[in-house]
Short mmCIF file of C-alpha atoms in Angstrom, two decimals:
data_model
loop_
_atom_site.label_atom_id
_atom_site.label_comp_id
_atom_site.label_asym_id
_atom_site.label_seq_id
_atom_site.Cartn_x
_atom_site.Cartn_y
_atom_site.Cartn_z
CA UNK A 1438 2.21 -2.16 -36.27
CA UNK A 1439 4.79 -5.11 -34.50
CA UNK A 1440 7.58 -3.60 -36.96
CA UNK A 1441 10.14 -5.79 -37.67
CA UNK A 1442 9.55 -9.80 -35.50
CA UNK A 1443 12.03 -12.30 -34.97
CA UNK A 1444 11.84 -16.11 -33.71
CA UNK A 1445 13.08 -17.84 -31.80
CA UNK A 1446 14.39 -15.29 -29.18
CA UNK A 1447 17.45 -17.66 -27.74
CA UNK A 1448 18.58 -21.10 -29.40
CA UNK A 1449 21.17 -23.23 -28.24
CA UNK A 1450 22.11 -26.10 -30.87
CA UNK A 1451 24.51 -28.67 -31.15
CA UNK A 1452 27.06 -28.80 -33.75
CA UNK A 1453 26.00 -29.91 -37.24
CA UNK A 1454 22.07 -29.49 -36.69
CA UNK A 1455 20.35 -27.67 -38.67
CA UNK A 1456 17.59 -24.34 -38.03
CA UNK A 1457 16.19 -22.02 -39.37
CA UNK A 1458 15.39 -18.46 -38.70
CA UNK A 1459 12.16 -16.16 -39.24
CA UNK A 1460 11.64 -12.69 -40.05
CA UNK A 1461 8.67 -11.51 -40.38
CA UNK A 1462 8.15 -7.26 -41.37
CA UNK A 1463 4.07 -5.68 -41.44
CA UNK A 1464 5.83 -2.54 -42.82
CA UNK A 1465 5.55 -3.65 -46.47
CA UNK A 1466 9.28 -3.35 -47.31
CA UNK A 1467 10.60 -4.21 -50.30
CA UNK A 1468 14.42 -4.97 -49.23
CA UNK A 1469 15.10 -7.29 -45.78
CA UNK A 1470 18.64 -8.19 -44.27
CA UNK A 1471 20.00 -10.55 -42.22
CA UNK A 1472 23.20 -9.59 -39.94
CA UNK A 1473 25.14 -11.03 -37.64
CA UNK A 1474 27.36 -9.65 -34.33
CA UNK A 1475 30.03 -10.47 -32.70
CA UNK A 1476 31.85 -9.06 -29.83
CA UNK A 1477 34.24 -5.74 -31.55
CA UNK A 1478 33.35 -6.61 -34.96
CA UNK A 1479 29.85 -4.67 -36.10
CA UNK A 1480 26.92 -5.99 -37.77
CA UNK A 1481 28.44 -8.42 -40.57
CA UNK A 1482 25.39 -9.19 -43.24
CA UNK A 1483 25.04 -12.33 -44.24
CA UNK A 1484 22.48 -12.31 -47.03
CA UNK A 1485 19.59 -9.69 -48.02
CA UNK A 1486 16.69 -9.78 -50.42
CA UNK A 1487 15.46 -6.77 -52.70
CA UNK A 1488 12.24 -8.02 -53.47
CA UNK A 1489 10.00 -11.34 -52.91
CA UNK A 1490 11.61 -14.24 -54.51
CA UNK A 1491 14.97 -12.40 -54.96
CA UNK A 1492 18.23 -13.21 -52.66
CA UNK A 1493 21.90 -11.91 -52.70
CA UNK A 1494 25.09 -12.83 -51.32
CA UNK A 1495 26.33 -10.18 -48.37
CA UNK A 1496 30.16 -10.09 -46.72
CA UNK A 1497 29.89 -13.23 -44.38
CA UNK A 1498 27.21 -16.08 -46.57
CA UNK A 1499 29.28 -18.93 -46.13
CA UNK A 1500 26.70 -21.75 -44.01
CA UNK A 1501 24.10 -19.85 -44.68
CA UNK A 1502 20.94 -19.80 -47.51
CA UNK A 1503 17.69 -17.62 -47.45
CA UNK A 1504 14.65 -17.75 -48.85
CA UNK A 1505 12.58 -15.16 -49.47
CA UNK A 1506 8.71 -16.59 -51.11
CA UNK A 1507 6.73 -14.17 -49.05
CA UNK A 1508 7.30 -10.14 -49.21
CA UNK A 1509 6.88 -10.01 -45.95
CA UNK A 1510 8.91 -13.07 -44.50
CA UNK A 1511 12.78 -13.88 -45.05
CA UNK A 1512 14.06 -16.99 -43.38
CA UNK A 1513 17.67 -17.65 -42.57
CA UNK A 1514 18.93 -21.31 -42.21
CA UNK A 1515 21.61 -23.37 -41.19
CA UNK A 1516 22.14 -26.23 -42.32
CA UNK A 1517 24.74 -27.65 -40.45
CA UNK A 1518 25.53 -25.46 -37.46
CA UNK A 1519 29.10 -24.36 -36.07
CA UNK A 1520 30.57 -23.24 -33.23
CA UNK A 1521 31.99 -20.41 -35.61
CA UNK A 1522 27.91 -19.39 -36.05
CA UNK A 1523 27.46 -18.65 -32.42
CA UNK A 1524 26.73 -14.93 -32.67
CA UNK A 1525 23.79 -12.79 -32.23
CA UNK A 1526 21.70 -12.65 -35.51
CA UNK A 1527 19.54 -9.40 -36.57
CA UNK A 1528 17.08 -8.65 -39.95
CA UNK A 1529 16.28 -5.61 -40.50
CA UNK A 1530 14.18 -4.42 -43.47
CA UNK A 1531 14.03 -1.03 -45.78
CA UNK A 1532 12.05 0.92 -48.26
CA UNK A 1533 12.52 0.31 -51.70
CA UNK A 1534 16.10 2.19 -52.03
CA UNK A 1535 19.40 0.77 -50.49
CA UNK A 1536 19.95 4.19 -48.64
CA UNK A 1537 16.79 4.35 -46.95
CA UNK A 1538 16.89 4.19 -43.29
CA UNK A 1539 16.55 -0.21 -41.76
CA UNK A 1540 14.89 -1.16 -39.51
CA UNK A 1541 15.71 -4.10 -36.61
CA UNK A 1542 14.38 -6.64 -34.97
CA UNK A 1543 15.68 -7.43 -31.48
CA UNK A 1544 17.75 -9.91 -32.80
CA UNK A 1545 17.76 -14.05 -32.26
CA UNK A 1546 20.88 -14.89 -29.82
CA UNK A 1547 22.24 -18.53 -31.33
CA UNK A 1548 24.85 -21.07 -29.39
CA UNK A 1549 26.47 -23.78 -30.91
CA UNK A 1550 27.58 -26.10 -28.88
CA UNK B 104 37.81 -6.82 -44.42
CA UNK B 105 36.58 -4.30 -43.00
CA UNK B 106 36.05 -1.08 -45.18
CA UNK B 107 34.41 1.52 -42.64
CA UNK B 108 36.71 1.95 -39.77
CA UNK B 109 35.22 3.30 -36.42
CA UNK B 110 37.38 4.35 -33.50
CA UNK B 111 37.51 4.32 -30.38
CA UNK B 112 35.72 0.88 -29.62
CA UNK B 113 35.10 2.07 -26.29
CA UNK B 114 34.82 4.96 -24.23
CA UNK B 115 34.07 5.75 -20.79
CA UNK B 116 33.44 9.13 -19.69
CA UNK B 117 31.96 11.13 -16.72
CA UNK B 118 28.54 12.56 -17.33
CA UNK B 119 28.40 15.90 -18.43
CA UNK B 120 31.49 15.43 -20.43
CA UNK B 121 31.65 15.52 -24.45
CA UNK B 122 32.05 12.37 -26.06
CA UNK B 123 33.20 12.29 -29.87
CA UNK B 124 33.25 8.47 -32.30
CA UNK B 125 34.68 9.31 -35.69
CA UNK B 126 33.68 6.84 -38.71
CA UNK B 127 36.51 6.72 -41.75
CA UNK B 128 36.36 4.94 -45.38
CA UNK B 129 39.27 4.30 -47.96
CA UNK B 130 37.05 4.99 -50.42
CA UNK B 131 34.51 8.44 -50.83
CA UNK B 132 30.91 6.60 -49.52
CA UNK B 133 27.65 7.63 -51.12
CA UNK B 134 25.92 8.39 -47.70
CA UNK B 135 26.22 7.45 -43.86
CA UNK B 136 23.83 6.82 -41.53
CA UNK B 137 24.09 6.03 -37.71
CA UNK B 138 22.54 3.68 -35.52
CA UNK B 139 22.20 3.20 -32.00
CA UNK B 140 22.57 0.14 -30.04
CA UNK B 141 21.58 0.42 -26.42
CA UNK B 142 22.48 -2.71 -24.45
CA UNK B 143 20.93 -5.66 -24.84
CA UNK B 144 18.81 -3.72 -27.95
CA UNK B 145 18.96 -3.67 -31.67
CA UNK B 146 20.25 -0.65 -33.48
CA UNK B 147 18.11 2.49 -34.48
CA UNK B 148 18.69 4.44 -37.06
CA UNK B 149 19.26 8.19 -35.95
CA UNK B 150 20.50 9.87 -38.76
CA UNK B 151 21.26 9.95 -42.55
CA UNK B 152 23.48 12.41 -44.08
CA UNK B 153 24.33 12.49 -47.71
CA UNK B 154 25.69 16.32 -48.67
CA UNK B 155 29.71 16.22 -49.13
CA UNK B 156 30.34 18.40 -45.58
CA UNK B 157 26.83 18.33 -44.28
CA UNK B 158 26.41 19.05 -40.13
CA UNK B 159 22.58 18.24 -38.53
CA UNK B 160 21.83 17.75 -34.77
CA UNK B 161 19.96 16.54 -32.91
CA UNK B 162 19.71 18.10 -29.80
CA UNK B 163 22.66 17.30 -27.83
CA UNK B 164 23.96 15.24 -30.79
CA UNK B 165 26.15 16.77 -33.87
CA UNK B 166 26.59 14.77 -37.00
CA UNK B 167 28.90 15.71 -39.79
CA UNK B 168 30.34 14.36 -42.84
CA UNK B 169 33.64 15.31 -44.32
CA UNK B 170 33.99 17.35 -47.51
CA UNK B 171 35.62 13.91 -49.38
CA UNK B 172 32.85 11.56 -48.06
CA UNK B 173 35.22 9.16 -46.66
CA UNK B 174 34.95 10.39 -42.80
CA UNK B 175 32.12 11.20 -40.67
CA UNK B 176 31.88 11.88 -37.07
CA UNK B 177 29.10 12.16 -34.15
CA UNK B 178 29.49 14.35 -31.27
CA UNK B 179 27.41 14.33 -28.47
CA UNK B 180 27.75 17.58 -25.17
CA UNK B 181 27.19 16.90 -22.05
CA UNK B 182 26.49 13.54 -21.83
CA UNK B 183 23.77 12.20 -19.61
CA UNK B 184 23.58 8.43 -18.83
CA UNK B 185 20.58 8.07 -20.90
CA UNK B 186 23.15 8.12 -24.08
CA UNK B 187 24.68 5.24 -22.37
CA UNK B 188 25.25 2.57 -25.42
CA UNK B 189 27.22 1.33 -28.81
CA UNK B 190 27.21 3.80 -31.64
CA UNK B 191 27.24 2.72 -35.45
CA UNK B 192 28.21 4.38 -38.21
CA UNK B 193 27.17 2.62 -41.43
CA UNK B 194 28.33 3.90 -45.17
CA UNK B 195 27.00 3.15 -48.53
CA UNK B 196 29.44 1.28 -50.65
CA UNK B 197 28.79 -0.16 -54.00
CA UNK B 198 25.22 -0.57 -52.86
CA UNK B 199 25.21 -1.94 -49.51
CA UNK B 200 26.21 -0.58 -46.21
CA UNK B 201 28.47 -1.70 -44.41
CA UNK B 202 28.54 -0.69 -40.66
CA UNK B 203 31.58 0.36 -38.65
CA UNK B 204 32.73 -1.76 -35.64
CA UNK B 205 30.92 0.65 -32.94
CA UNK B 206 31.98 2.98 -30.05
CA UNK B 207 30.87 1.49 -26.60
CA UNK B 208 29.70 4.50 -24.46
CA UNK B 209 29.46 4.26 -21.56
CA UNK B 210 28.35 7.40 -18.72
CA UNK B 211 29.75 7.25 -15.05
CA UNK B 212 26.92 10.00 -12.82
#
């Protein structure tokens, strides 16, 4: 089992460019999450999904969109990247209920110039 | 704003010393989870506490959940260099897991 796989691992963008971060899990988890991690801020929830075809906003959703077309995949999109979105992005997944342990991917380090 | 507060932000200890990080919430938590993130790595689940006053141990690590379910602590006895990393608490609030800011532990051999 690969667990949770994130691609790409690193990316540098120019302000205004768009990109999509891909998260894939092979554990048949219902719940998937996108977080961003900034120094001194811990992990902040961007968007999450409680099942295929569903998405919901987290703490810091502005500037991001997500899609969950397949159960195993959760995509995070930046339509027009801004320097404030420079961060490390983590995807996580968990079993059916939200109080289950979350399994994290290795992260994507994104820099916006 | 941040609803789960964690202190201290940084802790530097000599190998063999004890370490404690504290997590506090202004509202009652359904449960609390603890994660460890090694430098350059991703958060890894350590444990979950659900019951009021619950205490759990994992070798040198002791986790406590307060009686009012508003605070929690992680204590490491006799730290080792392998304990280096950032420890996060995460409380379940309104159906969402809210992470504290984390405590970064460094251990000097």
